[in-house]
C-alpha positions as a LaTeX table, in Angstrom:
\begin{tabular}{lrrr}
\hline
Residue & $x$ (\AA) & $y$ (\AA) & $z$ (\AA) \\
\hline
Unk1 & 14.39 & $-15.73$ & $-0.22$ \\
Unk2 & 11.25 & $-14.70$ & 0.82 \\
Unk3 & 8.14 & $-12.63$ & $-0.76$ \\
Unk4 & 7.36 & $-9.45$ & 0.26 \\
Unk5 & 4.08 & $-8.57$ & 1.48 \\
Unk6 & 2.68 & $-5.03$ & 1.54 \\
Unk7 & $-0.75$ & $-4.69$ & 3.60 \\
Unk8 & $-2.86$ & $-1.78$ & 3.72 \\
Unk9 & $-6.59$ & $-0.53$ & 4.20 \\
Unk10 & $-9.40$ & 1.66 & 2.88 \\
Unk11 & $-11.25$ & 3.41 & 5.39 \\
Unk12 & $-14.19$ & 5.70 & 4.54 \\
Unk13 & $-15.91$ & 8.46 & 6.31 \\
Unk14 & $-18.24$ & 6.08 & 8.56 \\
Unk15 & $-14.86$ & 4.14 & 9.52 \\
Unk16 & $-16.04$ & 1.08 & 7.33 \\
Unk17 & $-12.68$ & $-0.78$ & 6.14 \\
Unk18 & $-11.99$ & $-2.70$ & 3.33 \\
Unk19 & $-8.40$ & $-4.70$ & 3.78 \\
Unk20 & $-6.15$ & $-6.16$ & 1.10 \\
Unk21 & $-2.50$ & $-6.68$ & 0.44 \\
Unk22 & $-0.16$ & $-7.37$ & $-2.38$ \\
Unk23 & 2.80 & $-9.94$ & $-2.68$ \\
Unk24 & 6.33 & $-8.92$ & $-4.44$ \\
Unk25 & 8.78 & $-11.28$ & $-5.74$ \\
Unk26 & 11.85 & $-10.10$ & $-4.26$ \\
Unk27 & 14.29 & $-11.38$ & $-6.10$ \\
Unk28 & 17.26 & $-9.23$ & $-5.05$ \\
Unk29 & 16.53 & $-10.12$ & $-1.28$ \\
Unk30 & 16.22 & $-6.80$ & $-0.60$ \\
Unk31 & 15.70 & $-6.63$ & 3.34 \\
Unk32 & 12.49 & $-5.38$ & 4.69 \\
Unk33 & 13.64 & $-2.52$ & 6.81 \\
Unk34 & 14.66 & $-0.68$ & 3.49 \\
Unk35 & 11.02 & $-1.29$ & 1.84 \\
Unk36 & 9.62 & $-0.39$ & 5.16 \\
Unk37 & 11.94 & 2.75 & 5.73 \\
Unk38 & 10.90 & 3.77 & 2.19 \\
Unk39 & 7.49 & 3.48 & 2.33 \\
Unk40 & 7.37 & 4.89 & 5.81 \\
Unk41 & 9.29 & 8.18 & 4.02 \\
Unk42 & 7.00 & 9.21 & 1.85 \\
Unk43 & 3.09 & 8.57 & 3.53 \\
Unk44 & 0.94 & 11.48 & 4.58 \\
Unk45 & 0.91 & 12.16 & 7.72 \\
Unk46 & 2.80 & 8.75 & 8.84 \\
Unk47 & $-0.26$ & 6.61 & 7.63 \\
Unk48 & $-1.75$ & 7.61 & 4.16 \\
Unk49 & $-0.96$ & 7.27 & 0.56 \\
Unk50 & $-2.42$ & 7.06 & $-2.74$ \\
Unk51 & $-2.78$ & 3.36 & $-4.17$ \\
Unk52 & $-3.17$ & 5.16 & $-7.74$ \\
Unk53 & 0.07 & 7.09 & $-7.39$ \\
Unk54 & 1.72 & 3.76 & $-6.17$ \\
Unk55 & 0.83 & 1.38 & $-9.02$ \\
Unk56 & $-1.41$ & $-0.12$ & $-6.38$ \\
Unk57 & $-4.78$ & $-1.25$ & $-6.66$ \\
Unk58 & $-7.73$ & 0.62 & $-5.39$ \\
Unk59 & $-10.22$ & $-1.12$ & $-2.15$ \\
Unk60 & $-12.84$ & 1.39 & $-1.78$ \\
Unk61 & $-15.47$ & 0.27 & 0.24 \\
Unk62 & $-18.36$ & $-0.93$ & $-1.88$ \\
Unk63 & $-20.35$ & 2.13 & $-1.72$ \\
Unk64 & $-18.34$ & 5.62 & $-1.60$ \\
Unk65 & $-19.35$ & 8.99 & $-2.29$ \\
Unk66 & $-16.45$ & 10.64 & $-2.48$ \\
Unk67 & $-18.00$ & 14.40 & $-1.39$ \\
Unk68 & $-17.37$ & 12.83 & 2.16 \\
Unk69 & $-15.06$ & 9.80 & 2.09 \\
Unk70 & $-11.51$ & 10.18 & 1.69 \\
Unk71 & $-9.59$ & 8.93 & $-1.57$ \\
Unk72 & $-6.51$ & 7.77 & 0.12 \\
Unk73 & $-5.62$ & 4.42 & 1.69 \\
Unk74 & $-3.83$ & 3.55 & 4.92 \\
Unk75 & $-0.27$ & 2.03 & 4.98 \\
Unk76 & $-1.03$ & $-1.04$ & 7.43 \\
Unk77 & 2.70 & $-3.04$ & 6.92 \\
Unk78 & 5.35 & $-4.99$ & 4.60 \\
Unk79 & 6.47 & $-8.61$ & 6.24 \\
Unk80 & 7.72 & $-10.93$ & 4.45 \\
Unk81 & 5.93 & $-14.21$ & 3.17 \\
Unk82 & 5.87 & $-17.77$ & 1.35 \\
Unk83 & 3.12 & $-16.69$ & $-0.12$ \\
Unk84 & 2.98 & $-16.61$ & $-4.10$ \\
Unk85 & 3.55 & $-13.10$ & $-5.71$ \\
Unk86 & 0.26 & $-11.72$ & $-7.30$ \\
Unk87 & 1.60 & $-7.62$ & $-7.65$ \\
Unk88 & 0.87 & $-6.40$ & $-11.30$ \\
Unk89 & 4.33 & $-4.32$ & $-10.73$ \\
Unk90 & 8.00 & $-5.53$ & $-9.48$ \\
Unk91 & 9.15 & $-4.75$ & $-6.38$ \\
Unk92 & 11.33 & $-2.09$ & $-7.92$ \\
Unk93 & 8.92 & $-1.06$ & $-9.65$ \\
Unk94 & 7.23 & $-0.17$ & $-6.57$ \\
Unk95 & 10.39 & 1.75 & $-4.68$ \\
Unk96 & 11.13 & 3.74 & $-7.53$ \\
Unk97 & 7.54 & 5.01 & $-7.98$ \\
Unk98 & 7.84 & 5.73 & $-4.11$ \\
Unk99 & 10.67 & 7.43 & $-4.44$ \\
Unk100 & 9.76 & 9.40 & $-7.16$ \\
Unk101 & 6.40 & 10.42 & $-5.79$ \\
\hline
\end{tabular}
């Protein structure tokens, strides 16, 4: 059963970017359109969210000054992945803080 991987971006005022991702153990082989559905339920505008809110961690650039640059990230995508887990949360963790948000 693969990992899941959940990608997303910081982008400040001057459209600088700052990219990172996190890996879940899915355990429960929980498919990817459900994650994906999930997520794509409950962004801002179809693209934003809060990392904070999400048990995610923050990328701000290196220098913000957050009079001008937003505090929100961008949703980039979830595909699955060999890759080793490295998330600080569980998977449903994750979905239930979604959902709850």
């Amino acid at each position: 059963m693969p990992n899941i991987k959940f990608s997303y971006l910081y982008r400040d005022s001057g459209n600088y970017k700052k990219f990172s991702s996190v890996i879940f153990s899915n355990p429960k082989d929980i498919d990817l359109s459900i994650v994906a559905a999930l997520i794509k339920s409950k962004l801002i505008w179809d693209l934003w969210f809060y990392a904070n809110e999400w048990k995610l961690p923050e990328i701000f650039t290196d220098i913000c000054d957050f009079r001008v640059d937003p505090t929100w990230h961008e949703f980039e995508c979830v595909e699955y992945t060999n890759d080793e887990p490295n998330a600080a949360i569980s998977l449903d963790e994750l979905m239930e803080t979604i959902r709850k948000g």
